[in-house]
Coordinates of N, CA and C and ligand atoms in Angstrom, one line a residue:
M1 N 0.6 -1.4 0.2 CA 0.4 0.1 -0.1 C 0.8 1.0 0.3
R2 N 0.6 1.9 -1.1 CA 1.8 3.3 -1.0 C 0.2 4.3 -1.1
I3 N 0.0 5.2 -0.1 CA -0.7 6.7 0.1 C 0.2 7.9 0.3
I4 N -0.6 8.8 -0.5 CA -0.4 10.3 0.1 C -1.5 11.0 0.7
L5 N -0.8 11.5 1.9 CA -2.0 12.5 2.4 C -1.4 13.9 2.3
L6 N -2.9 14.3 1.5 CA -2.8 15.9 1.5 C -3.7 17.0 2.3
G7 N -3.1 18.0 2.6 CA -4.1 18.9 3.6 C -3.2 19.8 3.8
P8 N -4.3 21.3 4.0 CA -3.4 22.4 5.0 C -2.7 21.6 6.2
P9 N -1.9 22.9 6.7 CA -1.2 22.6 7.7 C -2.0 22.5 8.9
G10 N -1.8 21.5 10.0 CA -3.1 21.1 10.6 C -4.2 20.5 10.8
A11 N -3.8 19.9 9.3 CA -5.7 19.3 8.6 C -5.7 18.1 9.6
G12 N -4.7 17.3 10.1 CA -4.6 16.0 10.6 C -4.0 14.9 10.0
K13 N -3.1 15.7 9.3 CA -2.2 14.6 8.1 C -1.0 13.8 8.9
G14 N -0.5 14.4 10.1 CA 0.4 13.6 11.2 C -0.4 12.5 11.7
T15 N -1.7 12.9 12.3 CA -2.3 11.9 13.2 C -2.7 10.8 12.5
Q16 N -3.3 11.3 11.3 CA -4.1 10.3 10.4 C -2.8 9.0 9.9
A17 N -1.4 9.4 9.7 CA -0.7 9.0 8.6 C -0.4 7.9 9.7
K18 N 0.0 8.2 11.2 CA 0.5 7.5 12.1 C -0.4 5.9 12.2
K19 N -2.3 6.3 12.3 CA -2.9 5.5 12.5 C -3.0 4.4 11.3
I20 N -2.7 4.9 10.2 CA -2.8 4.5 8.7 C -1.7 3.3 8.6
A21 N -0.7 4.0 9.0 CA 0.9 3.2 9.2 C 0.5 2.1 10.0
T22 N 0.3 2.2 10.7 CA -0.3 1.2 11.9 C -0.9 0.1 11.8
E23 N -2.1 0.3 11.0 CA -3.1 -0.6 11.0 C -2.6 -1.3 9.2
F24 N -2.0 -0.7 8.5 CA -1.3 -1.4 7.2 C 0.1 -1.9 7.6
E25 N 0.6 -1.7 8.9 CA 2.1 -2.3 9.1 C 3.1 -1.6 7.8
I26 N 2.9 -0.3 7.5 CA 3.7 0.3 6.4 C 4.4 1.7 7.3
C27 N 5.6 2.2 6.4 CA 6.4 3.2 7.1 C 5.6 4.4 7.0
H28 N 5.5 4.8 7.9 CA 5.2 6.8 7.9 C 6.4 7.1 7.8
V29 N 6.2 8.5 6.3 CA 7.6 9.3 6.1 C 6.6 11.0 6.3
S30 N 7.3 11.7 7.4 CA 6.8 12.9 7.4 C 7.9 13.4 7.2
T31 N 7.9 14.1 6.2 CA 9.4 15.3 5.8 C 9.4 16.6 7.0
G32 N 7.9 17.1 7.6 CA 8.4 17.9 8.2 C 9.0 17.4 9.5
E33 N 8.9 15.8 9.9 CA 9.2 15.7 11.5 C 10.6 15.2 11.1
I34 N 11.2 15.2 9.8 CA 12.5 14.7 9.5 C 13.5 16.1 9.5
F35 N 12.9 17.3 9.4 CA 13.5 18.3 9.0 C 13.4 18.4 10.3
R36 N 12.4 18.9 11.1 CA 12.5 19.4 12.7 C 13.9 18.2 13.5
K37 N 14.0 17.0 13.1 CA 14.9 16.2 13.8 C 16.1 16.5 13.5
A38 N 16.4 16.9 12.2 CA 17.7 17.7 11.4 C 17.8 18.9 12.3
V39 N 17.0 19.8 12.5 CA 17.1 20.8 12.9 C 18.0 21.1 14.4
T40 N 17.0 19.7 15.3 CA 17.5 19.8 16.5 C 18.7 19.4 16.9
E41 N 18.9 18.4 15.9 CA 20.4 17.6 16.1 C 21.2 18.2 15.3
Q42 N 21.0 19.2 14.9 CA 21.7 20.5 14.0 C 23.0 19.8 12.8
T43 N 22.5 19.0 12.4 CA 23.3 18.4 11.3 C 23.2 19.4 10.3
P44 N 24.2 18.7 8.5 CA 24.0 19.9 8.0 C 22.9 20.1 7.1
L45 N 21.5 19.0 7.1 CA 20.4 18.9 6.5 C 19.9 20.3 7.4
G46 N 19.8 20.4 8.6 CA 19.4 20.9 10.0 C 20.0 22.2 9.4
K47 N 20.9 22.9 9.4 CA 21.1 23.8 9.0 C 20.9 24.6 8.0
K48 N 20.5 23.8 6.7 CA 20.0 24.6 5.6 C 18.7 24.5 5.7
A49 N 18.1 23.6 6.6 CA 16.3 23.8 6.9 C 16.0 24.8 7.6
S50 N 16.6 25.0 8.6 CA 16.3 26.0 9.9 C 15.4 26.9 9.5
D51 N 16.1 27.7 8.6 CA 15.6 29.0 8.0 C 14.3 28.9 7.5
Y52 N 14.1 28.3 6.6 CA 12.8 27.9 5.8 C 11.8 27.5 6.8
L53 N 11.9 26.9 8.1 CA 11.3 26.0 9.0 C 10.3 27.2 10.0
D54 N 11.4 28.1 10.2 CA 11.2 29.4 11.0 C 10.2 30.6 10.3
K55 N 10.6 30.5 9.1 CA 9.7 31.7 8.3 C 8.5 31.1 8.0
G56 N 8.1 29.5 7.9 CA 6.9 29.2 7.6 C 7.0 29.1 6.1
L57 N 8.2 28.8 5.5 CA 8.6 28.6 3.8 C 9.1 27.3 3.7
L58 N 8.6 26.8 2.3 CA 9.2 25.7 1.7 C 10.7 25.3 1.9
V59 N 11.4 24.5 2.0 CA 12.8 24.1 1.7 C 12.5 24.2 0.4
P60 N 13.9 24.3 -0.3 CA 13.8 23.9 -1.7 C 13.7 22.5 -2.3
D61 N 13.1 22.5 -3.4 CA 12.7 21.1 -3.8 C 13.7 20.3 -3.9
E62 N 14.9 20.5 -4.7 CA 16.2 19.4 -4.8 C 16.4 19.1 -3.8
I63 N 16.6 19.8 -2.2 CA 16.7 19.1 -1.1 C 15.7 18.3 -0.2
V64 N 14.0 18.6 -0.4 CA 13.5 17.8 0.3 C 13.4 16.4 -0.7
E65 N 13.5 16.2 -2.1 CA 13.4 15.2 -2.7 C 14.3 14.5 -2.8
E66 N 15.6 14.5 -2.3 CA 16.9 13.9 -2.3 C 16.4 12.9 -0.8
I67 N 15.8 14.2 0.2 CA 15.5 13.2 1.8 C 14.8 12.0 1.4
V68 N 13.8 12.7 1.0 CA 12.6 11.0 0.4 C 13.1 10.2 -0.3
E69 N 13.6 10.4 -1.2 CA 14.2 9.3 -2.0 C 14.9 8.6 -0.8
S70 N 15.9 9.1 -0.4 CA 17.0 7.9 0.4 C 16.2 7.6 1.6
R71 N 15.3 8.2 2.4 CA 14.0 7.4 3.3 C 13.3 6.5 2.8
L72 N 12.8 6.2 1.3 CA 12.1 5.6 0.5 C 12.9 4.1 0.0
D73 N 14.0 4.9 0.0 CA 15.1 3.5 -0.5 C 15.2 2.2 0.6
M74 N 14.9 2.7 1.7 CA 15.3 2.1 3.2 C 14.6 1.1 3.2
S75 N 14.9 -0.7 3.9 CA 14.5 -1.4 3.6 C 12.9 -1.3 4.5
D76 N 12.8 -1.0 5.6 CA 11.5 -0.6 6.4 C 10.3 -0.2 5.5
C77 N 10.9 0.5 4.0 CA 9.8 0.7 3.4 C 9.2 0.5 1.7
C78 N 9.9 -1.1 2.3 CA 9.8 -2.1 1.0 C 8.0 -2.1 1.0
K79 N 7.9 -2.6 2.2 CA 6.2 -2.9 2.3 C 5.1 -1.9 2.0
G80 N 5.6 -1.0 1.9 CA 4.8 0.4 1.8 C 4.8 1.7 2.2
W81 N 4.1 2.7 2.0 CA 4.4 4.1 3.2 C 3.2 4.8 3.2
V82 N 3.3 5.7 3.9 CA 2.2 6.5 4.2 C 2.8 8.0 3.8
L83 N 2.9 8.9 2.9 CA 3.5 10.1 2.7 C 3.1 10.9 3.1
D84 N 3.7 12.2 4.6 CA 2.8 12.8 5.2 C 3.5 14.3 5.1
G85 N 3.0 15.3 4.3 CA 3.8 16.5 4.0 C 4.6 16.4 2.8
F86 N 4.6 15.5 1.7 CA 5.4 15.4 0.8 C 4.2 14.6 -0.2
P87 N 4.2 14.9 -1.4 CA 4.6 16.0 -2.0 C 3.8 17.5 -1.6
R88 N 4.5 18.7 -1.4 CA 4.0 19.7 -1.1 C 3.8 21.0 -2.7
T89 N 4.5 20.4 -4.0 CA 4.6 21.1 -5.1 C 4.2 20.8 -6.0
V90 N 3.6 21.3 -7.1 CA 3.6 20.1 -8.3 C 5.1 19.4 -8.8
N91 N 6.1 20.6 -8.5 CA 7.2 19.7 -8.9 C 8.0 18.5 -8.2
Q92 N 7.6 18.7 -6.9 CA 7.5 17.5 -5.9 C 7.0 16.2 -6.4
A93 N 5.8 16.5 -6.8 CA 5.2 15.0 -7.4 C 5.6 14.7 -8.5
K94 N 5.9 15.4 -9.3 CA 6.6 14.9 -10.5 C 8.1 14.5 -10.3
S95 N 8.7 14.9 -8.9 CA 9.8 13.9 -9.0 C 9.6 12.4 -8.5
L96 N 8.5 13.0 -7.8 CA 8.3 11.2 -7.1 C 7.7 10.2 -8.2
E97 N 6.5 10.8 -8.9 CA 6.3 10.0 -9.8 C 7.5 9.5 -10.7
K98 N 8.6 10.1 -11.0 CA 9.8 9.8 -11.8 C 10.6 9.0 -11.0
Y99 N 10.5 8.7 -9.9 CA 11.3 8.3 -8.8 C 10.4 6.6 -9.1
M100 N 9.2 7.0 -8.6 CA 8.4 5.7 -8.9 C 8.5 4.9 -10.3
R101 N 8.2 5.5 -11.2 CA 8.7 4.5 -12.1 C 10.0 3.9 -12.5
Q102 N 11.1 4.4 -12.1 CA 12.1 4.3 -11.8 C 12.4 2.5 -11.2
K103 N 11.5 2.8 -10.0 CA 11.3 1.4 -8.9 C 10.1 0.7 -9.4
V104 N 9.8 1.0 -10.3 CA 8.5 0.5 -10.6 C 7.3 -0.2 -9.5
L105 N 7.0 1.3 -8.9 CA 5.9 1.2 -7.7 C 4.9 2.0 -8.4
T106 N 3.7 1.4 -7.6 CA 2.5 2.3 -8.0 C 2.0 3.0 -6.9
L107 N 1.1 4.1 -7.1 CA 1.0 4.7 -6.0 C -1.1 4.5 -5.8
D108 N -1.4 3.6 -4.4 CA -2.8 3.6 -4.4 C -3.9 4.6 -4.0
K109 N -3.7 5.6 -3.5 CA -4.5 6.4 -3.3 C -4.0 7.8 -2.8
V110 N -4.4 8.8 -3.2 CA -4.2 10.3 -2.6 C -5.2 10.9 -1.6
V111 N -5.4 10.8 0.0 CA -6.3 11.2 0.5 C -5.8 12.6 1.0
N112 N -7.3 13.9 0.8 CA -7.0 15.0 0.4 C -8.0 15.4 1.8
I113 N -7.2 15.5 3.1 CA -7.9 15.8 4.4 C -8.4 17.4 4.3
K114 N -9.7 17.8 4.1 CA -10.4 19.1 4.1 C -10.9 19.9 5.2
V115 N -10.2 20.8 5.8 CA -10.7 21.6 6.7 C -10.5 23.3 6.3
S116 N -11.1 23.9 7.0 CA -11.7 25.5 6.7 C -10.6 25.8 7.7
F117 N -10.0 26.9 7.3 CA -8.6 27.3 7.6 C -9.4 28.5 9.2
E118 N -10.3 28.6 9.5 CA -10.8 29.0 10.7 C -10.6 28.4 11.8
Y119 N -11.1 26.8 11.6 CA -11.1 25.9 12.3 C -9.3 25.8 12.6
L120 N -8.9 25.6 11.4 CA -7.4 25.5 11.5 C -6.6 26.1 12.6
I121 N -6.8 27.3 12.8 CA -6.0 27.9 13.8 C -6.1 27.7 15.2
E122 N -7.6 27.4 15.4 CA -7.9 26.4 17.0 C -7.0 25.3 16.6
R123 N -7.1 24.5 15.9 CA -6.1 23.3 15.9 C -4.5 23.4 16.1
F124 N -4.4 24.9 15.7 CA -2.9 25.0 16.1 C -2.2 25.1 17.5
T125 N -3.3 26.3 17.9 CA -3.1 26.9 19.1 C -2.8 25.7 20.3
G126 N -3.7 24.5 20.0 CA -3.7 23.5 21.2 C -2.7 22.6 20.4
R127 N -1.8 22.9 19.9 CA -1.2 21.6 19.3 C 0.0 21.8 20.0
R128 N 0.2 20.6 20.8 CA 1.7 20.0 21.7 C 2.4 18.9 20.6
S129 N 3.5 19.4 21.2 CA 4.9 17.8 20.3 C 5.4 17.3 20.6
C130 N 6.0 16.2 20.9 CA 6.9 15.7 22.1 C 8.5 15.9 21.0
E131 N 8.9 16.8 22.1 CA 10.3 17.0 21.8 C 11.2 15.7 21.5
S132 N 11.1 14.5 21.7 CA 11.6 13.5 21.4 C 11.4 12.5 20.1
C133 N 9.8 12.5 20.5 CA 9.3 11.3 19.1 C 8.7 12.1 18.3
G134 N 8.1 13.3 18.0 CA 7.6 13.7 17.2 C 6.2 13.6 17.6
A135 N 5.5 12.5 18.2 CA 4.5 12.4 18.7 C 3.1 13.4 18.6
T136 N 2.2 14.1 18.2 CA 1.3 15.3 18.4 C 0.0 14.7 19.1
F137 N -0.3 15.8 20.1 CA -1.6 15.8 20.8 C -1.9 17.0 20.8
H138 N -3.1 17.5 21.1 CA -4.3 18.5 21.5 C -4.7 18.9 22.6
I139 N -4.7 20.0 23.1 CA -4.9 20.3 24.7 C -6.5 19.7 24.6
N140 N -7.5 19.7 23.9 CA -8.8 19.8 24.2 C -9.0 18.5 23.3
Y141 N -8.6 17.9 22.1 CA -9.1 17.0 21.3 C -8.1 15.7 21.6
S142 N -7.4 15.8 21.5 CA -6.8 14.1 22.1 C -5.7 15.2 23.1
P143 N -5.9 14.9 24.2 CA -4.8 15.4 25.3 C -4.1 14.1 26.1
P144 N -2.9 14.0 26.6 CA -2.1 13.5 26.7 C -2.5 12.9 28.2
K145 N -2.4 11.9 28.8 CA -2.8 10.9 30.0 C -2.1 12.4 31.2
T146 N -0.9 12.6 30.9 CA -0.4 13.1 32.0 C 0.2 14.7 31.3
S147 N -0.5 15.8 31.7 CA -0.2 16.9 31.3 C 1.2 17.5 31.1
G148 N 1.7 17.7 29.7 CA 2.8 18.2 29.3 C 4.1 17.0 29.1
I149 N 3.5 16.1 28.9 CA 3.9 14.6 29.1 C 3.5 13.6 27.7
C150 N 4.9 13.0 26.7 CA 4.5 12.4 25.5 C 4.0 10.8 26.6
D151 N 2.4 10.6 26.0 CA 2.1 9.3 26.5 C 2.8 8.2 25.9
K152 N 3.7 8.3 24.7 CA 4.5 7.2 23.9 C 5.9 6.7 24.4
C153 N 6.7 8.0 24.5 CA 8.0 7.9 25.1 C 8.4 8.7 26.3
G154 N 7.3 9.5 27.0 CA 8.0 10.2 28.0 C 8.6 11.4 28.2
G155 N 8.5 11.8 27.0 CA 9.2 12.8 26.6 C 8.7 14.4 26.8
K156 N 9.2 15.6 27.0 CA 8.4 16.6 27.1 C 7.6 17.2 25.7
L157 N 6.6 17.7 26.0 CA 5.6 18.1 25.2 C 6.4 19.6 24.9
I158 N 6.1 19.9 23.9 CA 6.6 21.4 23.6 C 5.7 22.0 22.6
I159 N 5.3 23.4 22.7 CA 4.8 24.5 21.2 C 5.8 24.6 20.3
R160 N 6.0 23.9 19.2 CA 6.8 24.3 17.4 C 6.7 25.4 17.7
K161 N 7.6 25.8 17.4 CA 8.1 27.4 17.0 C 7.4 27.9 16.1
D162 N 7.1 27.1 15.1 CA 6.5 27.2 13.4 C 4.7 27.2 14.2
D163 N 4.4 27.1 15.2 CA 3.2 27.1 15.3 C 2.5 28.5 15.9
E164 N 3.6 28.8 15.8 CA 3.3 30.7 16.7 C 2.5 31.0 15.3
I165 N 1.1 32.1 15.9 CA 0.1 32.6 14.9 C 1.1 33.1 13.7
E166 N 1.8 34.4 13.7 CA 2.4 34.6 12.9 C 2.8 33.7 11.4
T167 N 3.3 32.7 11.7 CA 4.1 31.5 11.2 C 2.8 31.0 10.6
V168 N 2.2 30.7 11.3 CA 0.9 29.5 10.5 C 0.2 30.3 10.0
K169 N -0.1 31.5 9.9 CA -0.8 32.4 8.6 C 0.2 32.2 7.7
K170 N 1.5 32.4 7.9 CA 2.6 32.2 6.4 C 2.3 30.6 6.0
R171 N 2.6 30.1 6.9 CA 2.2 28.5 6.1 C 0.6 27.9 5.6
L172 N -0.4 28.9 6.1 CA -1.4 28.5 5.0 C -1.4 29.2 3.6
E173 N -0.1 30.6 3.7 CA -0.9 31.1 2.3 C 0.1 30.3 1.7
V174 N 1.5 29.9 2.1 CA 2.2 29.4 0.9 C 1.6 27.7 0.9
Y175 N 0.7 27.1 1.8 CA -0.4 26.1 1.2 C -0.9 26.4 0.3
E176 N -1.7 27.5 -0.1 CA -2.8 27.9 -0.8 C -1.9 28.0 -2.0
S177 N -0.9 28.9 -2.5 CA -0.6 29.2 -3.6 C 0.6 27.4 -4.2
S178 N 1.4 27.0 -3.0 CA 2.1 25.9 -3.8 C 1.2 24.4 -3.5
T179 N 0.5 24.3 -2.3 CA 0.5 22.8 -2.1 C -1.1 22.5 -3.1
F180 N -2.0 23.7 -2.7 CA -3.4 23.4 -3.3 C -3.4 22.9 -4.7
P181 N -2.6 23.2 -5.6 CA -2.9 22.9 -6.8 C -2.8 21.2 -6.6
L182 N -2.1 20.9 -6.6 CA -1.9 19.3 -6.3 C -3.2 18.4 -6.0
I183 N -3.8 18.9 -5.4 CA -5.2 18.5 -5.1 C -5.8 18.2 -6.8
D184 N -5.9 19.2 -8.0 CA -6.2 18.9 -9.1 C -5.4 18.3 -10.0
H185 N -4.5 17.9 -9.4 CA -3.2 17.3 -10.0 C -3.5 16.0 -10.0
Y186 N -3.9 15.3 -9.0 CA -4.0 14.1 -8.7 C -5.4 13.5 -9.0
D187 N -6.4 14.6 -9.1 CA -7.6 14.1 -9.3 C -7.7 13.9 -10.5
Q188 N -6.9 14.6 -11.5 CA -6.9 14.2 -13.1 C -6.5 12.8 -13.0
K189 N -5.7 12.4 -11.8 CA -5.0 11.0 -12.1 C -5.8 9.9 -11.6
H190 N -7.5 10.3 -11.2 CA -8.2 9.6 -10.3 C -7.9 9.1 -9.2
L191 N -7.2 9.7 -8.6 CA -6.6 8.9 -7.2 C -7.1 9.6 -5.9
L192 N -7.7 10.7 -6.5 CA -8.0 11.4 -5.1 C -9.1 11.2 -4.4
I193 N -9.2 11.1 -3.2 CA -10.3 10.7 -2.0 C -10.2 12.3 -1.2
N194 N -11.6 12.4 -0.9 CA -12.0 13.9 -0.2 C -12.4 13.2 1.5
V195 N -11.6 13.4 2.3 CA -12.3 13.4 3.6 C -12.8 14.7 4.5
D196 N -13.9 14.8 5.4 CA -13.6 15.8 5.9 C -13.4 15.6 7.3
G197 N -11.9 16.6 6.7 CA -11.4 16.9 8.9 C -11.6 17.4 9.7
S198 N -12.9 18.0 9.6 CA -13.5 18.8 10.7 C -14.3 17.3 11.8
K199 N -14.4 16.2 10.9 CA -14.9 15.3 11.8 C -14.0 14.9 13.4
T200 N -14.3 14.2 13.8 CA -13.5 13.4 14.8 C -12.2 13.1 15.0
I201 N -11.1 12.7 15.1 CA -10.0 12.0 14.8 C -10.5 10.8 14.1
E202 N -11.1 9.7 15.3 CA -11.8 8.4 14.9 C -12.5 8.5 13.8
E203 N -13.5 9.3 13.8 CA -14.3 9.2 12.3 C -13.5 9.4 11.3
V204 N -12.8 10.5 11.2 CA -11.8 11.1 9.9 C -11.4 9.5 9.3
F205 N -10.7 8.8 10.7 CA -10.2 7.4 10.1 C -10.9 6.6 9.3
A206 N -12.3 6.4 10.1 CA -13.1 5.3 9.4 C -13.4 5.5 8.4
D207 N -13.8 6.9 7.6 CA -13.8 7.0 6.4 C -12.7 7.2 5.7
I208 N -11.5 7.4 5.6 CA -10.3 7.0 5.2 C -10.2 5.6 5.1
M209 N -10.5 4.8 6.4 CA -10.4 3.2 6.1 C -11.4 2.7 5.2
Q210 N -12.3 2.9 5.3 CA -13.4 2.9 4.2 C -13.3 3.1 2.7
Y211 N -12.7 3.8 2.3 CA -12.3 3.8 1.2 C -11.0 3.1 0.8
L212 N -10.0 3.3 1.6 CA -8.7 2.3 1.4 C -9.0 0.6 1.4
K213 N -10.1 0.3 2.4 CA -10.2 -1.3 2.7 C -11.0 -1.5 1.0
D214 N -12.0 -1.0 0.5 CA -12.7 -0.8 -0.7 C -11.7 -1.0 -1.8
E215 N -10.7 -0.3 -1.8 CA -9.7 -0.6 -2.9 C -8.9 -1.5 -2.9
D216 N -8.9 -2.1 -1.8 CA -8.3 -3.5 -1.4 C -9.0 -4.9 -1.7
K217 N -10.1 -4.7 -2.1 CA -11.0 -5.9 -2.9 C -10.7 -6.0 -3.9
P218 N -10.7 -7.6 -4.4 CA -10.2 -7.2 -6.2 C -11.4 -7.0 -6.8
Ligands
LIG301 P1 -0.6 17.9 10.4 O1 0.3 16.6 10.2 O2 -1.9 18.2 9.1 O3 -0.1 19.3 10.4 P2 -1.3 17.4 13.0 O4 -2.2 15.4 12.5 O5 -0.4 17.4 13.7 O6 -1.5 17.9 11.6 O7 -2.9 17.8 13.7 C1 -3.1 18.8 14.1 C2 -3.3 19.1 15.8 O8 -4.7 19.3 15.5 C3 -2.8 18.3 16.6 O9 -2.7 19.2 18.1 C4 -3.6 17.0 16.7 O10 -3.7 16.6 18.0 C5 -4.9 17.9 16.0 N1 -6.0 17.3 15.4 C6 -5.8 16.3 14.4 N2 -6.8 15.5 14.3 C7 -7.7 16.6 14.5 C8 -9.4 16.3 14.7 N3 -9.8 15.4 14.0 N4 -10.0 16.8 15.5 C9 -9.2 17.7 16.2 N5 -8.0 17.9 16.4 C10 -7.0 17.0 15.4
LIG302 P1 2.4 21.2 8.7 O1 2.2 20.4 10.5 O2 1.9 22.4 8.6 O3 2.0 20.0 8.0 P2 4.9 19.7 8.7 O4 5.6 19.9 9.9 O5 4.6 19.0 7.1 O6 3.9 20.8 8.5 O7 5.9 20.6 7.9 C1 6.8 22.0 8.7 C2 8.0 22.5 7.9 O8 8.8 21.6 7.0 C3 7.3 23.6 6.8 O9 6.7 24.4 7.2 C4 8.3 23.2 5.4 O10 9.4 24.3 6.0 C5 9.0 22.5 5.5 N1 8.5 20.9 4.7 C6 8.0 19.9 4.8 N2 8.0 19.1 4.1 C7 8.3 19.7 3.0 C8 8.3 19.6 1.4 N3 7.7 18.6 1.3 N4 8.8 20.7 0.9 C9 9.7 21.7 1.5 N5 9.1 22.4 2.9 C10 8.8 21.1 3.6
LIG303 ZN1 7.6 11.3 22.3

């Protein structure tokens, strides 16, 4: 199973990608998480990416494409993957298509999670992320068992620097101009599924599973 998740920042891509990956025992690849980890660890990639992340701008395509390809080449991705946060531009989508042709892989579905911009702002202000493992929580909708502490690894929960309101607005603008056109791109290839992201986490997941399981039938 190979799936792409699309949707504006805060739509719930990371949340759903983790659940899909567990359900199908496939690899969850989040470019945002890869970049944030590189920034924290101050690797050469992190040094190149940190300015873009802080400003809410996209990291240049060539950098992202190389990172994603080397991730997808790793052995744990051979059973399949769910991409969260990539592709984010039509150029990135074309580069992924070229990579998949070379490896003779097919894309099963592109899930577009739709949420209004007003609602997204509320999502962001409540988002808390684990400093150690990248798990996300929401103070109202999916609170951790103990406030400020990650359920999965016991790490400290923080507010991401790019979740501050001005950066969020910039990210939504960037989404609108660069990523939104991808919806049409995949719709033309008859791969697109639209789900209503304003429902609860469990309802959104059930809707996605309904589509993906139908797809699985012979
Ligand atoms: P994205 O990866 O698209 O940026 P996240 O999965 O990180 O989005 O979700 C953004 C925030 O909204 C997180 O705090 C998450 O816990 C919360 N969230 C995700 N899905 C839902 C939902 N269906 N209803 C309410 N809150 C949600
Ligand atoms: P969100 O929660 O907004 O969906 P992500 O966690 O996916 O955000 O990404 C955070 C930041 O990482 C982006 O604002 C951008 O700077 C960078 N980034 C992640 N994925 C990509 C990509 N495919 N192309 C360019 N930049 C990216
Ligand atoms: Zn954690």
